[in-house]
XYZ file of C-alpha atoms in Angstrom:
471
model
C 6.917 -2.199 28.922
C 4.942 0.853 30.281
C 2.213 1.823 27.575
C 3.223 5.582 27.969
C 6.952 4.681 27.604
C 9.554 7.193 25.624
C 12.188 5.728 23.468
C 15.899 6.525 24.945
C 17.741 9.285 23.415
C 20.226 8.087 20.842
C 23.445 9.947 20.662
C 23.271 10.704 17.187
C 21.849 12.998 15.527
C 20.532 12.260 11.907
C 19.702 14.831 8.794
C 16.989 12.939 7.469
C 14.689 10.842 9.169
C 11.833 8.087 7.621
C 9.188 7.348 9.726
C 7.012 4.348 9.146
C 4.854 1.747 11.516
C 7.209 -0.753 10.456
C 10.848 -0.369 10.225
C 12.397 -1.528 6.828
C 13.582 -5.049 7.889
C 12.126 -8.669 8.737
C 14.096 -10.565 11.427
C 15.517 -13.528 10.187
C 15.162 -16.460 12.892
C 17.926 -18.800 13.555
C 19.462 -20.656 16.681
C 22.407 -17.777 16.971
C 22.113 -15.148 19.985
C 22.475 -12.250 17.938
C 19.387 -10.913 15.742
C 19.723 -11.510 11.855
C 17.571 -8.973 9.593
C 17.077 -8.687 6.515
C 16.147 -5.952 3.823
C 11.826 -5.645 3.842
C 10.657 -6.496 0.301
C 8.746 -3.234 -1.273
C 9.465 -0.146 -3.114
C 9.329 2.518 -0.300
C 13.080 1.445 1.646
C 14.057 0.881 -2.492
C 13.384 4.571 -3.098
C 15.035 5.843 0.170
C 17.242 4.204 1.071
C 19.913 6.076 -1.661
C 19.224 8.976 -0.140
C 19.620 8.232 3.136
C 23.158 7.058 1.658
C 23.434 10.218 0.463
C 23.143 12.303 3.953
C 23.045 11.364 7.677
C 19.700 9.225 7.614
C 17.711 7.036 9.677
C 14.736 4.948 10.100
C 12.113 5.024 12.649
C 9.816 2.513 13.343
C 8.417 -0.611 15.079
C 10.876 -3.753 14.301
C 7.627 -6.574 14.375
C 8.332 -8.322 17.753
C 5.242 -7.213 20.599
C 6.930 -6.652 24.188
C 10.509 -6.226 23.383
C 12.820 -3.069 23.251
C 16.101 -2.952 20.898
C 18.506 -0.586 20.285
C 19.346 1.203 17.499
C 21.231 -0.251 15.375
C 22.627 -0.270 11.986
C 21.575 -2.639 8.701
C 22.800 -2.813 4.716
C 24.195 0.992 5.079
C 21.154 2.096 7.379
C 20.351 3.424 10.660
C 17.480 1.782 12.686
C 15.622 3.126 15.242
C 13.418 0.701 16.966
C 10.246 1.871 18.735
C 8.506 -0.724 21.360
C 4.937 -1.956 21.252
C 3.338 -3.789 23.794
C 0.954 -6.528 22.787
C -1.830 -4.572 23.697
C -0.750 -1.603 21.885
C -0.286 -3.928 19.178
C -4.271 -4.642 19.095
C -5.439 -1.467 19.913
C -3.523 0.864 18.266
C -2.586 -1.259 14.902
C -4.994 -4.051 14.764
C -7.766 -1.776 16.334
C -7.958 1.855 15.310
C -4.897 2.079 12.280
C -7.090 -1.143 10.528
C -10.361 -1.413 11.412
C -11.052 2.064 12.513
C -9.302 4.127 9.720
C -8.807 1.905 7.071
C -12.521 0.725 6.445
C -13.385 4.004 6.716
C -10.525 5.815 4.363
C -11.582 2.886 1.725
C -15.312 4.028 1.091
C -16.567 2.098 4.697
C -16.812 -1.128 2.402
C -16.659 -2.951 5.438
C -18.057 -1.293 8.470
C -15.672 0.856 10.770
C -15.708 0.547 14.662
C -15.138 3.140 16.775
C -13.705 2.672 20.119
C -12.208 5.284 22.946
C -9.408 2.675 24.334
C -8.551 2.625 20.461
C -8.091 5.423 20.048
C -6.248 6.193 23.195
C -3.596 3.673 21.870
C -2.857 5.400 18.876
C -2.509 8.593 20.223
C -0.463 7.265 23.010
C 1.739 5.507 20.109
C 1.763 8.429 18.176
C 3.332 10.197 20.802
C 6.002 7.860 21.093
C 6.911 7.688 17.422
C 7.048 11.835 17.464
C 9.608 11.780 20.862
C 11.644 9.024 19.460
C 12.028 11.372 16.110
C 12.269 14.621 18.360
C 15.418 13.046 19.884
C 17.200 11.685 17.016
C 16.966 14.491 14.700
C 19.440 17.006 13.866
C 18.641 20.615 14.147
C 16.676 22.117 11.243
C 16.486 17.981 9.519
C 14.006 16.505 7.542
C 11.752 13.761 8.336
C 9.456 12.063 6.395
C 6.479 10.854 8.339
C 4.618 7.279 6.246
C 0.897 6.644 6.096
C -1.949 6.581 7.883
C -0.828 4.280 11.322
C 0.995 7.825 12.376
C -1.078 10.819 11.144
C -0.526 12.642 14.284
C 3.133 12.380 14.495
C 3.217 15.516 12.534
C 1.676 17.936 15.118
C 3.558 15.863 17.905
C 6.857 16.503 16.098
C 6.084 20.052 15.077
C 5.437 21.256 19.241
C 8.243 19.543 20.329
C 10.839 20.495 17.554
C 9.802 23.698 15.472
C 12.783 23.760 13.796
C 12.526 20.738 11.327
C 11.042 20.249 8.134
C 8.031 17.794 8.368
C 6.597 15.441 5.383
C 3.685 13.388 5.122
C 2.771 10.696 2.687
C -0.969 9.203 2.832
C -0.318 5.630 1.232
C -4.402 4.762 1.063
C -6.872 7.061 -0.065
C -8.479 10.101 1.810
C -11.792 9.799 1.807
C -14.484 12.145 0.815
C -16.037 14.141 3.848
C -19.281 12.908 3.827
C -17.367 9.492 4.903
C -14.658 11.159 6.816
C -17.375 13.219 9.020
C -18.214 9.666 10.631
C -15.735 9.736 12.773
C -15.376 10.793 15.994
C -11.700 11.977 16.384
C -11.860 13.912 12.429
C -10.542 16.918 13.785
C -8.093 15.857 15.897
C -6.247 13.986 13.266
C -6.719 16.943 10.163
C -4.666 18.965 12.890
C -2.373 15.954 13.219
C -1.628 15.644 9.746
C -1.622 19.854 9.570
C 1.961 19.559 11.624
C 3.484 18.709 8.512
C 4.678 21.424 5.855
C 3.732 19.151 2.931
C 1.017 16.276 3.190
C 1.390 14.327 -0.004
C -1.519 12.084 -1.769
C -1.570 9.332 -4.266
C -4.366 11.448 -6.283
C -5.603 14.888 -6.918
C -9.048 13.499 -5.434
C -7.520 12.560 -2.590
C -5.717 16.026 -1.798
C -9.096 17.864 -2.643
C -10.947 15.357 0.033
C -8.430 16.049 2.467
C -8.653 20.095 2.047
C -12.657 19.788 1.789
C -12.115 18.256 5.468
C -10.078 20.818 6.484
C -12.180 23.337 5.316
C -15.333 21.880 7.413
C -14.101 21.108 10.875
C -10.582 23.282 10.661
C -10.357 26.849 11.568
C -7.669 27.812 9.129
C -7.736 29.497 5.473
C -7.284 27.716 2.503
C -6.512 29.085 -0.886
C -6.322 26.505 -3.028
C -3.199 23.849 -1.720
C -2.606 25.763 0.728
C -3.568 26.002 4.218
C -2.626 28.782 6.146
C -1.781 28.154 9.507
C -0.426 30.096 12.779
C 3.433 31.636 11.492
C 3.276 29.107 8.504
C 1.779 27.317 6.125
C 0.969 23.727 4.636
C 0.565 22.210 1.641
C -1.619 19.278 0.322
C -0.722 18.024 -3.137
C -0.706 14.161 -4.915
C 2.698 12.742 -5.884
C 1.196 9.039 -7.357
C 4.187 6.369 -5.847
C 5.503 3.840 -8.493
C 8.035 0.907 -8.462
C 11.394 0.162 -8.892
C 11.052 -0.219 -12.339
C 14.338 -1.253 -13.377
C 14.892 -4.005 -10.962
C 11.367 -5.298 -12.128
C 12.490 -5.196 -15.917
C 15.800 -6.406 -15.456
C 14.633 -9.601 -13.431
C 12.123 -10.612 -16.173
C 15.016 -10.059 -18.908
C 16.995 -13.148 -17.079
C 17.069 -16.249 -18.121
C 16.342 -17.771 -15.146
C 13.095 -15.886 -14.685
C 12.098 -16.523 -18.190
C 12.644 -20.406 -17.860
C 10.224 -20.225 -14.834
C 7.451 -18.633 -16.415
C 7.344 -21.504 -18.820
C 7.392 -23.959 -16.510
C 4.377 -22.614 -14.926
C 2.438 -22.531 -17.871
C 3.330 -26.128 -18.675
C 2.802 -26.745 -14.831
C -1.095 -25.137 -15.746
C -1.425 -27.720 -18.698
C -0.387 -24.853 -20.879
C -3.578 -23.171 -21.268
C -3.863 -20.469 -24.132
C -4.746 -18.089 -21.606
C -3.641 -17.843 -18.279
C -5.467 -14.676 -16.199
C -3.473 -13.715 -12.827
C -5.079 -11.923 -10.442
C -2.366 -11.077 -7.317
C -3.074 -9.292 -4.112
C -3.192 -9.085 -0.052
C -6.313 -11.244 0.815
C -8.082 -7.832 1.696
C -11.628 -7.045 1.222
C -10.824 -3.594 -0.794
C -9.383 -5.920 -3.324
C -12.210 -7.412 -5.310
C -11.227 -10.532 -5.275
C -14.655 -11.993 -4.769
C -15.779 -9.528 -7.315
C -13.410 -11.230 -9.878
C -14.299 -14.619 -8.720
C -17.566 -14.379 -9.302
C -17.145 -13.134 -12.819
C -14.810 -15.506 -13.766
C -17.410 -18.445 -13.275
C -19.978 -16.927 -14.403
C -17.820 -16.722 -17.810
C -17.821 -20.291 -17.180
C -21.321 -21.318 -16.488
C -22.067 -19.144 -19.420
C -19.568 -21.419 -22.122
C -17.567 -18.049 -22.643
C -14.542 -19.701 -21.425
C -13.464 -23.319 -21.219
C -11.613 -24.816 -18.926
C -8.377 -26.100 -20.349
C -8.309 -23.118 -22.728
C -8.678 -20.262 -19.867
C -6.869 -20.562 -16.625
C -7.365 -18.084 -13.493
C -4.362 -17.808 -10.879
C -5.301 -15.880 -7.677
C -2.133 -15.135 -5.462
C -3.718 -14.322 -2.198
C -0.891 -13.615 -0.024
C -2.061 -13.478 4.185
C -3.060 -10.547 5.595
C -4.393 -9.431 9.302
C -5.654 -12.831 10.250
C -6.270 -12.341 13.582
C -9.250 -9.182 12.519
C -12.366 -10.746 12.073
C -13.627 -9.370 9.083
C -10.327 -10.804 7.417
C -10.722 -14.142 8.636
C -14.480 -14.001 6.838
C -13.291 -12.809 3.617
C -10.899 -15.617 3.353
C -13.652 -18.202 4.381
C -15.716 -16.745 1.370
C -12.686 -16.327 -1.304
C -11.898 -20.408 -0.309
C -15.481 -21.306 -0.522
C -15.715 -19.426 -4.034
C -13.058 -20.867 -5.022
C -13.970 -24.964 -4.168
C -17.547 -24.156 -6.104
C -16.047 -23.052 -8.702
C -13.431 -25.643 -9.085
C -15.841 -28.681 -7.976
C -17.990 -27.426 -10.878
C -15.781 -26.954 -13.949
C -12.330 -29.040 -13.357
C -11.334 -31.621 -15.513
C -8.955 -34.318 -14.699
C -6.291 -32.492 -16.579
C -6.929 -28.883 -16.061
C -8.076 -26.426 -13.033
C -10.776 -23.568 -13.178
C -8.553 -21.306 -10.603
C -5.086 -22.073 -9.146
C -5.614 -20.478 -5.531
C -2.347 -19.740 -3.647
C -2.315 -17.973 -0.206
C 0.619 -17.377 -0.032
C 3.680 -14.574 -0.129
C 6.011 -14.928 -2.882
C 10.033 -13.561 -3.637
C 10.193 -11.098 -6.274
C 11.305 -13.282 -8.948
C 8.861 -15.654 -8.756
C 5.910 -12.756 -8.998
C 7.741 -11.857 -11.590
C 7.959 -15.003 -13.447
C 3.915 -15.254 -12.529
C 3.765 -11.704 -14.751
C 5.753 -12.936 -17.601
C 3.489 -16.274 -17.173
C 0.224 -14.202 -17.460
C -1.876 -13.178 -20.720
C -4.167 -11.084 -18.591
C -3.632 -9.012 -15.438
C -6.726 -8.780 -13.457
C -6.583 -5.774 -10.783
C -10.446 -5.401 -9.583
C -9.911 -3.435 -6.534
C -12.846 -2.023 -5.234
C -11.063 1.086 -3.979
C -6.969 1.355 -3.762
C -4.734 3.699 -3.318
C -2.310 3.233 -6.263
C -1.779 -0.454 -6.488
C 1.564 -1.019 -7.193
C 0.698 -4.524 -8.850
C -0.601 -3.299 -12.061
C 2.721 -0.983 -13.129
C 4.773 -4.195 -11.806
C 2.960 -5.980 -14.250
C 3.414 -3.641 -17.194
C 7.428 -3.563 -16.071
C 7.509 -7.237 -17.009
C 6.354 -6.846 -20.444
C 9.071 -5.736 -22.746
C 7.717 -7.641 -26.080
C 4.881 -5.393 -25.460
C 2.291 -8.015 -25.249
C -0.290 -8.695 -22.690
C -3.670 -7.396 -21.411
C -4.298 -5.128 -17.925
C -7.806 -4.990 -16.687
C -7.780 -2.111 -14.235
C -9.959 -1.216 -12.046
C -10.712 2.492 -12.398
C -11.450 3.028 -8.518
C -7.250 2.532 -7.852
C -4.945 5.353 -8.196
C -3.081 3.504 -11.262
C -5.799 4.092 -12.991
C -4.950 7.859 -13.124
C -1.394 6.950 -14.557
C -2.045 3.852 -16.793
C -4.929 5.484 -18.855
C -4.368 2.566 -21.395
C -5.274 -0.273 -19.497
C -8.832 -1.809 -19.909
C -10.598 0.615 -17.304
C -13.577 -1.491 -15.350
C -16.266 -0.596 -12.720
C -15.682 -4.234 -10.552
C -18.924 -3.534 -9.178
C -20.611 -4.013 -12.640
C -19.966 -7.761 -13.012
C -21.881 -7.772 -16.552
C -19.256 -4.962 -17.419
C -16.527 -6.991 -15.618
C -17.244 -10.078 -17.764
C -16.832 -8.405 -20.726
C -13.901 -6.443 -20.041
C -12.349 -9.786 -19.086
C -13.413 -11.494 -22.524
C -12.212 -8.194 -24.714
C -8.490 -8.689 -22.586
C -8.170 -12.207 -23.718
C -9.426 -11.708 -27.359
C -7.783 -8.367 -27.887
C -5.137 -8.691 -31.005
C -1.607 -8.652 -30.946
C -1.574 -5.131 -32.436
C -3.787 -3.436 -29.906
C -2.218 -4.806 -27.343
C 1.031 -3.534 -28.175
C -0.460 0.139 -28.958
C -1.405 -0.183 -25.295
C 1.452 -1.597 -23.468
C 3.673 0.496 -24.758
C 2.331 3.619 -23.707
C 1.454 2.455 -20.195
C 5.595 1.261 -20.264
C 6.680 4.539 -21.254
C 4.651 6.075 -18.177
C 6.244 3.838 -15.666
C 9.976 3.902 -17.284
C 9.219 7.750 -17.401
C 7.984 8.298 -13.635
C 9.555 5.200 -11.095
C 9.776 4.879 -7.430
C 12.832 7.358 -7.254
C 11.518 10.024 -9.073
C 8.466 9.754 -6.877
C 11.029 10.304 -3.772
C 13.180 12.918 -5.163
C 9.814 14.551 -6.362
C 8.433 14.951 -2.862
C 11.590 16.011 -1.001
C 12.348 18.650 -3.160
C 8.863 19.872 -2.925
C 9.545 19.489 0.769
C 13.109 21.551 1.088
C 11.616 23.914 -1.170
C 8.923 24.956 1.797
C-alpha cells in the first residue's frame, strides 16, 4: 500500500461523521471467507452510536489489520469507513509519534518523550489521509466529530479541503501545561491542527486553559477568553468531562447472575474481609507501582494481614511491542513476586495479579466483589474506571481512593482524594478506605452516584454536539 495513499471515494454521502484511530469494531476470526466483527467494548461507540441512528452517520477509522484495504461497509446499524495503514505507518505514526512522542509528553513527560522527523512525517502523512477519507464521505454543510490525540491535525486538513462543514474535536488525555508542551518540536503545527475545528473539547477546565495558554504563545491569533479568533471565524476551547454508560453498568450488577459471581470470587480469595481492586491498562501513567509499593509496605508494617486484606490488580495488556511498556510490566511482575514470596500463606495471597482483558460483566462482578477501589493514576485524563465503579454500588457501600491528578477527580469530589506520589499519604488513605464506617461510606457514595446517574456518557455526547451546531 503506497504510504501517501487516499482512501476511494464512497458514494455516499453521510450527515454526521465520527472520526477515531480505531474504528468501533474488533474482527472476530474464524475459518469462514467473509470478515466477522463485532461491536468494540467502551463508552464512546455507546454514546454515538444512537445518534448516528438518528441521522445519516458514519465511522471513520483504521479497522486493526496493518497492510490491508477494506471497503466500507456496514455493522449493528452503522456505517464503516475503513482507512489503510501500512505496517510501517503503524510504528511510526501510532506506535512512534501518537504514543511515545505525544502521549509521554501530554501526561506530565513521566516517561521521557522521543522526538523523531520520520515520526512525525507518518502522522502527518496519516493525518492527511484520515481528513481526505472524511472530505469525501461527507455531506455538504455535515458534522464530523474528530477523536483524540492520534488525529489532531485532521481538523485543519478537513477545514482547507471542505469549508463548509462543521468540525469537532475531543482531546481524550490531558493537554499539558506549556512549559511541557513548548518541548516539542512540531507545537505549532499541531495548535493550528487542532485550530481547524470550531469547537475543541477537554476533559477539564485545566486542560482547556493549557491548551489556550499554548495558543496564546506560539499562535498568532486573539483570544478572549474561550475563544480564539481566527481568519472569517472563530474557535472555541471548552471541557465537557466524558462519563459511562451508566445504566448498562447498574443494570448488569442488579442481575443475578453478576451478583452470584462476585461471591464466588470472594470465596475464590478465601473470603477476605477486605478485598482492594485496583483495575487498569498496564500503563506507566497509572500508578500501579505506586500502589504496589504501598500496599506492602502496609504489610511489612503489620497494618494489614494477609488473609484479612486482599489486593486484586487487573492489568489488562497494553502496547507491548514499545519499550518502555515492556519495562513497566517487568517491574509491576517483579513487585508483585516480592511481595507475594514475602507475605503468602498457604491459604491466602498478598495480590491476585491478572494481565489480562476482561467482558463487562465480569469487571463488573470484580466491582461488586471489591470493598475498596484503588485508582492511583499518576496523571489521567478522566478515568472512566472510578465512575464504573461507583455505578456498581447501589446499597451505597464501598470505598474509592482517587487519585486527585485524574479528571474524575473534578466530578467525584467525594471520593478519598490522594497525591499517589506521597506513599506515606497513600498508605493512609488506603487504611482510612478500609476502616471507614458503614455510615460515611454511604454519605459518600451516594453523592458521587447521583453525579454519575445525573451526567452519563450520552449527556456528555448530546452536550458537545449541541455546543457544536450551535457554532
Amino acid at each position: 500500500m503506497p504510504s501517501n495513499g487516499k482512501t476511494k471515494k464512497n458514494s455516499k454521502k453521510f450527515d454526521f461523521i465520527v472520526v477515531s484511530n480505531r474504528l468501533p469494531v474488533d474482527r472476530i476470526e474464524g475459518s469462514g471467507d467473509t470478515d466477522r466483527w463485532r461491536r468494540s467494548p467502551g463508552g464512546l461507540v455507546t454514546a454515538l452510536a444512537p445518534v448516528m441512528g438518528k441521522s445519516e452517520g458514519a465511522w471513520v477509522g483504521w479497522h486493526g489489520a496493518p497492510d490491508e484495504e477494506l471497503k466500507a461497509f456496514t455493522h449493528d446499524g452503522m456505517r464503516l469507513i475503513p482507512v489503510a495503514l501500512s505496517a510501517e505507518e503503524v510504528e511510526l505514526y501510532y506506535e512512534g509519534f501518537a504514543n511515545a512522542t505525544l502521549w509521554p509528553l501530554y501526561h506530565d513527560v513521566i516517561a521521557p518523550p522521543e522526538f523523531h522527523r520520520t515520526w512525525w512525517e507518518s502522522y502527518r502523512t496519516v493525518n492527511q489521509r484520515f481528513a481526505d477519507s472524511v472530505a469525501t464521505s461527507a455531506a455538504p454543510g455535515a458534522t464530523v466529530w474528530v477523536q483524540d490525540y492520534q488525529l489532531q491535525l485532521v481538523p485543519k486538513y478537513l477545514r482547507e479541503a471542505r469549508p463548509d462543514l462543521r468540525i469537532g474535536f475531543f482531546n481524550h488525555i490531558p493537554f499539558p501545561p506549556l512549559e511541557i508542551y513548548a518541548q516539542l518540536p512540531w507545537r505549532r503545527t499541531i495548535l493550528e491542527g487542532l485550530l481547524g475545528a470550531d469547537l475543541i473539547g477537554f476533559q477539564r477546565p485545566n486542560d482547556a486553559s493549557n491548551f489556550l495558554r499554548c495558543v496564546r504563545r506560539y499562535v498568532d491569533v486573539t483570544v478572549k477568553q474561550n475563544e480564539i479568533q481566527l481568519d472569517g471565524r472563530s474557535a472555541r476551547a471548552e471541557a465537557f468531562p466524558i462519563s459511562i454508560d451508566t445504566g448498562q453498568i447498574s443494570a448488569l450488577a442488579a442481575t443475578p447472575e453478576v451478583q452470584q459471581r462476585a461471591k464466588q470470587i470472594r470465596a475464590d480469595l478465601g473470603n477476605p474481609k477486605t478485598v482492594l481492586l485496583g483495575v487498569d491498562r498496564l500503563d506507566y501513567t497509572k500508578g500501579i507501582r505506586h500502589r504496589l509499593k504501598a500496599f506492602g509496605e502496609l504489610l511489612e508494617e503489620g497494618r494489614l494481614n494477609v488473609g484479612d486484606v486482599t489486593l486484586i490488580q487487573v492489568a489488562s495488556p497494553s502496547r507491548e511491542r514499545v519499550e518502555s511498556y515492556r519495562t513497566l510490566r517487568e517491574e509491576v511482575e517483579g513487585t508483585v513476586g516480592r511481595v507475594n514470596g514475602t507475605f503468602d500463606t498457604i491459604e491466602h495471597t498478598a495480590i491476585r495479579y491478572l494481565h489480562h482483558s476482561y467482558p463487562l460483566n465480569e469487571m463488573v462482578a470484580l466491582y461488586l466483589a471489591a470493598d475498596v477501589m484503588l485508582v492511583t493514576a499518576l496523571r489521567d485524563g478522566m478515568n472512566l474506571v472510578a465512575k464504573e465503579y461507583v455505578a456498581t454500588r447501589a446499597n451505597n457501600d464501598g470505598a474509592l481512593v482517587l487519585s486527585e491528578f485524574t479528571g474524575a477527580a473534578d466530578q467525584l469530589r467525594q471520593a478519598l482524594l490522594v497525591n499517589p506520589h506521597d506513599i506515606d499519604g497513600l498508605k493512609d488513605c488506603i487504611m482510612a478506605a478500609i476502616t471507614i464506617s458503614p455510615a460515611e461510606s454511604a454519605r459518600r457514595m451516594r453523592l458521587m452516584r447521583r453525579q454519575i446517574l445525573d451526567h452519563d456518557v450520552e449527556r456528555w455526547s448530546q452536550e458537545f454536539l449541541q455546543q457544536l451546531r450551535n457554532r
